[in-house]
């Protein structure tokens, strides 16, 4: 069955499996012939016709040429596809067809190789993005943990390269990495689990992962420079960061290379909406809570449209960004209010400004700012309706 196509987790590659089995001048000549055959096949498909394959090998070579899943993956996929085609050819021959006619009918029944290759390429790209998302989240947690230990007295006596960089780099860049890695994790791991399908957001995922890697790289450098000079706990955490970030970088680069075969265009806000709706359908109490929140929001928008416009992220993204940033600055300083009965307003203002600048820089890249406003009434940030 064609359901078994999505088998292995495979690496990207550009050479055909069939070409790897040939050597010398015969290989060169056969490559030229198959390239010509592929061009003719594409021309036939563009004209609306069906490409006739006179043998299983011809179909398999065409498929292998289009796969971007690595040599080992191509071998496995081509082997599975060839086995399925052999079964179909046997059925056609048993029905009285000649071998060539049986091959043509079997390959036509199986489907176009470019569509089959696109399925494998998409599955491979999504799997790579998920692995990179897990790796980046682990790196962010380790980086935040290392920064927290340093602030609690775990820093070395003479931090490298200097005290300002040692404290400022993890504290600032870890927030950027957390925002980007969290968005990628939501889109690549949490959303597919909640929705039972993968959102069309792979392009956003790989962009977010790229920025997260860029933010984590300086943290890894600073951590590596302080492994030997820090205490045991801080040194172990720094070593984890220094080792984990390059691994996550490799996974992210691999995901970016494989994502070139897949197009993603959904908004992150749309995915958040779908996830909230999916959560509401899981339990009775969540459905009641969801209805209460959305109903309250609709009533508030109806009665106080101007005031609520400051929270409508779809229709008024910049107003919403200002409001949410100010709220974030206050929330981040709430521990001071709770434990010290005092709020550092200048520090809260700095946090709010940083949050707003982060929205300005990263909102479009992370799919948090849409160009087309929504006509639906919803909870912005947890908005309901299509953008």
C-alpha positions as CSV (number, residue, x, y, z in Angstrom):
1,X,0.0,0.0,0.0
2,X,1.1,3.6,-0.5
3,X,0.6,4.2,3.2
4,X,4.0,2.6,3.9
5,X,5.8,5.3,1.9
6,X,6.6,7.5,4.8
7,X,8.8,4.9,6.3
8,X,12.2,6.0,7.4
9,X,13.7,9.2,8.6
10,X,16.1,10.0,5.8
11,X,18.9,12.4,5.0
12,X,18.9,14.9,2.1
13,X,20.8,14.1,-1.1
14,X,20.9,15.3,-4.7
15,X,22.1,12.2,-6.6
16,X,19.9,9.4,-7.8
17,X,20.1,6.0,-6.3
18,X,20.2,4.4,-9.8
19,X,23.2,6.4,-10.8
20,X,25.1,5.3,-7.8
21,X,25.1,1.7,-9.0
22,X,26.8,2.5,-12.3
23,X,30.5,3.0,-13.1
24,X,32.7,4.3,-15.8
25,X,31.6,5.5,-19.2
26,X,28.4,3.5,-19.1
27,X,27.3,5.5,-16.0
28,X,28.0,8.8,-17.7
29,X,26.0,7.8,-20.8
30,X,23.2,6.4,-18.8
31,X,23.0,9.6,-16.7
32,X,22.6,11.7,-19.9
33,X,19.9,9.4,-21.2
34,X,18.0,9.5,-18.0
35,X,18.3,13.3,-17.7
36,X,16.8,13.6,-21.2
37,X,14.1,11.2,-20.3
38,X,13.3,13.2,-17.2
39,X,13.0,16.4,-19.2
40,X,10.7,14.7,-21.7
41,X,8.6,13.3,-18.8
42,X,8.3,16.8,-17.3
43,X,7.3,18.2,-20.7
44,X,4.6,15.6,-21.1
45,X,3.2,16.3,-17.6
46,X,3.2,20.1,-18.2
47,X,1.2,19.4,-21.3
48,X,-1.4,17.5,-19.3
49,X,-0.4,14.0,-20.3
50,X,0.7,10.9,-18.5
51,X,4.3,9.7,-18.8
52,X,4.5,6.1,-19.9
53,X,7.1,4.1,-18.0
54,X,8.0,0.9,-19.7
55,X,9.7,-0.7,-16.7
56,X,9.8,-0.5,-12.9
57,X,13.5,0.6,-13.2
58,X,12.6,3.7,-15.2
59,X,10.0,4.7,-12.7
60,X,12.4,4.1,-9.8
61,X,15.2,6.1,-11.4
62,X,12.8,9.0,-12.0
63,X,11.7,8.8,-8.3
64,X,15.2,8.6,-7.0
65,X,16.3,11.6,-9.0
66,X,13.6,13.7,-7.2
67,X,14.2,12.5,-3.7
68,X,16.0,14.8,-1.3
69,X,16.4,12.4,1.5
70,X,19.9,11.0,1.4
71,X,21.5,7.9,-0.2
72,X,20.4,5.5,2.5
73,X,16.9,6.8,2.6
74,X,16.6,6.7,-1.2
75,X,17.8,3.1,-1.2
76,X,15.1,2.2,1.3
77,X,12.3,4.2,-0.5
78,X,13.2,2.9,-3.9
79,X,13.3,-0.7,-2.6
80,X,9.8,-0.3,-1.1
81,X,8.4,1.4,-4.2
82,X,9.9,-1.2,-6.5
83,X,8.4,-4.0,-4.4
84,X,5.0,-2.4,-4.6
85,X,5.3,-1.9,-8.3
86,X,6.4,-5.5,-8.8
87,X,3.2,-6.6,-7.2
88,X,1.1,-4.3,-9.4
89,X,2.9,-5.5,-12.5
90,X,2.3,-9.1,-11.5
91,X,-1.4,-8.3,-11.2
92,X,-1.5,-6.7,-14.6
93,X,0.4,-9.6,-16.3
94,X,-2.0,-12.0,-14.7
95,X,-4.8,-10.1,-16.3
96,X,-3.2,-10.7,-19.7
97,X,-1.1,-7.6,-20.2
98,X,2.3,-7.7,-21.9
99,X,5.3,-6.8,-19.6
100,X,5.7,-3.3,-21.0
101,X,1.9,-2.6,-20.9
102,X,1.8,-4.0,-17.4
103,X,4.6,-1.7,-16.3
104,X,2.8,1.3,-17.9
105,X,-0.5,0.5,-16.2
106,X,1.2,-0.3,-12.8
107,X,3.1,3.0,-12.7
108,X,0.1,4.9,-13.8
109,X,-1.9,3.3,-10.9
110,X,0.9,4.1,-8.4
111,X,1.0,7.8,-9.2
112,X,3.4,10.4,-10.5
113,X,6.9,10.1,-9.1
114,X,7.2,13.8,-8.4
115,X,4.1,13.7,-6.1
116,X,5.5,10.7,-4.3
117,X,8.9,12.3,-3.9
118,X,7.3,15.5,-2.6
119,X,5.5,13.4,0.1
120,X,8.8,11.9,1.2
121,X,10.6,15.2,1.1
122,X,8.0,16.9,3.2
123,X,7.9,14.1,5.8
124,X,11.7,14.2,6.1
125,X,11.8,18.0,6.4
126,X,9.1,18.0,9.1
127,X,10.9,15.4,11.1
128,X,14.2,17.3,10.9
129,X,12.4,20.5,12.1
130,X,10.9,18.6,15.1
131,X,14.3,17.3,16.1
132,X,15.8,20.7,15.9
133,X,13.0,22.2,17.9
134,X,13.6,19.7,20.8
135,X,17.3,20.4,20.7
136,X,16.9,24.2,20.8
137,X,14.4,24.0,23.7
138,X,16.9,21.9,25.6
139,X,19.7,24.5,24.8
140,X,17.5,27.4,26.0
141,X,16.6,25.6,29.2
142,X,20.3,24.9,29.9
143,X,21.3,28.5,29.0
144,X,18.7,30.0,31.3
145,X,19.7,27.6,34.0
146,X,23.4,28.6,33.7
147,X,22.5,32.3,33.7
148,X,20.4,31.8,36.8
149,X,23.1,30.0,38.6
150,X,25.5,32.8,37.8
151,X,23.2,35.4,39.2
152,X,22.8,33.4,42.4
153,X,26.5,33.4,43.1
154,X,27.8,30.6,40.8
155,X,29.9,32.8,38.6
156,X,33.7,32.4,38.5
157,X,35.8,34.9,40.4
158,X,37.2,36.3,37.1
159,X,34.6,35.5,34.4
160,X,35.7,35.3,30.8
161,X,36.0,37.5,28.8
162,X,34.8,40.0,31.4
163,X,32.1,40.5,33.9
164,X,29.8,42.6,31.7
165,X,29.8,40.2,28.8
166,X,29.4,37.2,31.2
167,X,26.2,38.5,32.7
168,X,24.8,40.5,29.8
169,X,25.1,38.0,26.9
170,X,23.1,35.1,28.5
171,X,20.6,37.4,30.1
172,X,19.7,39.2,26.9
173,X,20.2,36.7,24.2
174,X,18.6,33.8,26.1
175,X,15.3,35.7,26.0
176,X,15.5,36.1,22.2
177,X,16.4,32.4,21.9
178,X,13.6,31.4,24.2
179,X,11.0,33.4,22.1
180,X,12.2,31.9,18.8
181,X,12.8,28.4,20.0
182,X,9.4,28.4,21.8
183,X,7.6,29.5,18.6
184,X,9.4,26.8,16.6
185,X,8.5,24.2,19.3
186,X,4.9,25.2,19.3
187,X,4.6,25.0,15.5
188,X,6.6,21.8,15.0
189,X,5.8,19.7,18.1
190,X,2.9,21.0,20.2
191,X,0.5,22.0,17.3
192,X,0.8,18.7,15.4
193,X,0.1,16.8,18.7
194,X,-2.9,18.9,19.5
195,X,-4.4,19.2,16.0
196,X,-3.5,15.7,14.7
197,X,-2.0,17.3,11.7
198,X,1.0,19.4,10.8
199,X,0.3,23.1,10.2
200,X,1.7,24.7,7.1
201,X,4.2,26.7,9.0
202,X,7.5,25.0,8.2
203,X,9.0,28.2,6.7
204,X,8.3,30.0,10.0
205,X,9.8,27.1,12.0
206,X,13.1,27.2,10.2
207,X,13.3,31.0,10.4
208,X,12.7,30.9,14.1
209,X,15.2,28.1,14.6
210,X,17.9,30.1,12.6
211,X,17.4,33.1,14.8
212,X,17.5,31.0,18.0
213,X,20.8,29.4,16.9
214,X,22.3,32.9,16.2
215,X,21.3,34.0,19.7
216,X,22.6,30.9,21.4
217,X,26.0,30.9,19.6
218,X,27.5,33.7,21.7
219,X,26.1,32.1,24.9
220,X,27.9,28.9,24.0
221,X,31.1,30.7,23.4
222,X,30.9,32.5,26.7
223,X,30.0,29.3,28.5
224,X,32.9,27.4,26.9
225,X,35.3,30.0,28.1
226,X,34.2,29.6,31.7
227,X,34.0,25.9,32.1
228,X,37.3,25.5,33.9
229,X,37.0,28.6,36.1
230,X,33.5,28.2,37.4
231,X,32.3,26.0,40.3
232,X,31.2,22.4,39.7
233,X,27.5,23.1,39.2
234,X,28.0,26.1,37.1
235,X,30.9,24.5,35.2
236,X,28.7,21.4,34.4
237,X,25.9,23.6,33.2
238,X,28.3,25.7,31.1
239,X,29.8,22.6,29.5
240,X,26.3,21.3,28.7
241,X,25.5,24.6,26.9
242,X,28.8,24.6,25.1
243,X,28.2,21.1,23.8
244,X,24.5,21.2,23.1
245,X,24.4,24.4,21.1
246,X,26.6,23.1,18.3
247,X,24.5,20.0,18.1
248,X,21.3,22.0,17.9
249,X,23.0,24.2,15.3
250,X,23.7,21.1,13.1
251,X,20.1,20.0,13.5
252,X,18.8,23.4,12.6
253,X,21.0,23.7,9.5
254,X,19.8,20.3,8.4
255,X,16.2,21.3,8.9
256,X,16.8,24.5,6.9
257,X,18.3,22.6,4.0
258,X,15.4,20.1,3.9
259,X,12.8,22.8,4.2
260,X,13.7,24.0,0.8
261,X,11.5,21.2,-0.6
262,X,8.4,22.3,1.4
263,X,6.4,25.5,1.2
264,X,4.8,26.8,4.4
265,X,2.5,29.8,4.6
266,X,0.2,29.6,7.6
267,X,0.2,32.3,10.3
268,X,1.4,31.5,13.8
269,X,-1.7,33.3,15.1
270,X,-3.9,30.9,13.1
271,X,-2.1,28.0,14.6
272,X,-2.6,29.4,18.1
273,X,-6.3,29.8,17.4
274,X,-6.6,26.2,16.2
275,X,-4.7,24.9,19.2
276,X,-7.0,26.7,21.6
277,X,-10.0,25.3,19.8
278,X,-8.5,21.8,20.0
279,X,-7.9,22.2,23.7
280,X,-11.5,23.4,24.2
281,X,-12.8,20.2,22.6
282,X,-10.8,17.9,24.9
283,X,-12.7,18.4,28.1
284,X,-16.0,19.7,29.2
285,X,-14.6,22.3,31.6
286,X,-12.2,23.6,28.9
287,X,-15.0,24.0,26.5
288,X,-17.0,26.0,29.1
289,X,-13.9,28.1,29.9
290,X,-13.2,28.7,26.2
291,X,-16.8,29.8,25.6
292,X,-16.7,32.1,28.6
293,X,-13.5,33.8,27.5
294,X,-14.5,34.2,23.9
295,X,-18.0,35.4,24.9
296,X,-16.7,37.9,27.4
297,X,-14.3,39.2,24.8
298,X,-17.1,39.6,22.2
299,X,-19.2,41.6,24.7
300,X,-16.2,43.8,25.6
301,X,-15.5,44.5,22.0
302,X,-19.1,45.4,21.4
303,X,-19.3,47.8,24.3
304,X,-15.8,49.2,24.4
305,X,-14.5,49.0,20.8
306,X,-11.9,51.8,21.1
307,X,-10.5,50.5,24.4
308,X,-10.4,46.8,23.2
309,X,-8.7,47.8,20.0
310,X,-5.5,48.1,22.0
311,X,-5.6,44.4,22.5
312,X,-6.6,43.3,18.9
313,X,-3.4,41.9,17.6
314,X,-4.8,41.2,14.2
315,X,-6.4,44.5,13.4
316,X,-4.2,46.8,15.4
317,X,-0.8,44.9,15.9
318,X,1.2,47.9,17.0
319,X,-1.4,49.1,19.6
320,X,-1.5,45.6,20.9
321,X,2.3,45.4,21.0
322,X,2.5,48.5,23.1
323,X,-0.2,47.2,25.5
324,X,1.3,43.8,25.8
325,X,4.8,45.1,26.2
326,X,3.8,47.4,29.1
327,X,2.0,44.5,30.7
328,X,5.0,42.3,30.3
329,X,7.3,44.9,32.0
330,X,5.0,45.0,35.0
331,X,4.6,41.2,35.2
332,X,8.3,40.6,35.0
333,X,8.7,42.8,38.1
334,X,5.8,41.4,40.0
335,X,8.1,39.2,42.2
336,X,9.7,42.4,43.5
337,X,6.2,43.7,44.4
338,X,5.3,40.4,46.1
339,X,8.5,39.7,48.0
340,X,9.9,43.2,48.5
341,X,6.7,45.3,48.4
342,X,8.4,47.5,45.8
343,X,8.4,47.8,42.0
344,X,11.4,49.1,40.2
345,X,9.6,51.2,37.6
346,X,12.7,52.1,35.6
347,X,13.6,48.4,35.3
348,X,9.9,47.6,34.4
349,X,10.1,50.3,31.7
350,X,13.3,48.8,30.3
351,X,11.7,45.4,30.2
352,X,8.6,46.8,28.4
353,X,10.8,48.6,25.9
354,X,12.8,45.4,25.3
355,X,9.6,43.4,24.7
356,X,8.3,46.0,22.2
357,X,11.6,46.1,20.3
358,X,11.5,42.3,20.2
359,X,8.0,42.4,18.7
360,X,9.1,45.0,16.1
361,X,12.1,42.9,15.1
362,X,10.7,39.4,15.3
363,X,7.0,39.5,14.9
364,X,6.9,39.2,11.1
365,X,9.6,36.6,11.1
366,X,7.7,34.5,13.7
367,X,4.3,34.9,12.0
368,X,2.9,37.0,14.8
369,X,2.0,39.9,12.6
370,X,-0.4,39.3,9.7
371,X,-0.9,41.7,6.8
372,X,-4.6,41.0,6.3
373,X,-6.9,42.0,9.3
374,X,-9.4,39.5,10.5
375,X,-13.2,40.2,10.4
376,X,-13.9,37.6,13.1
377,X,-14.3,38.6,16.7
378,X,-11.9,36.7,19.0
379,X,-9.5,36.7,21.8
380,X,-6.4,38.4,20.4
381,X,-3.3,36.5,21.1
382,X,-5.8,33.6,21.4
383,X,-7.8,35.0,18.5
384,X,-10.7,33.2,16.9
385,X,-11.2,33.3,13.2
386,X,-9.1,33.3,10.1
387,X,-6.7,36.0,9.4
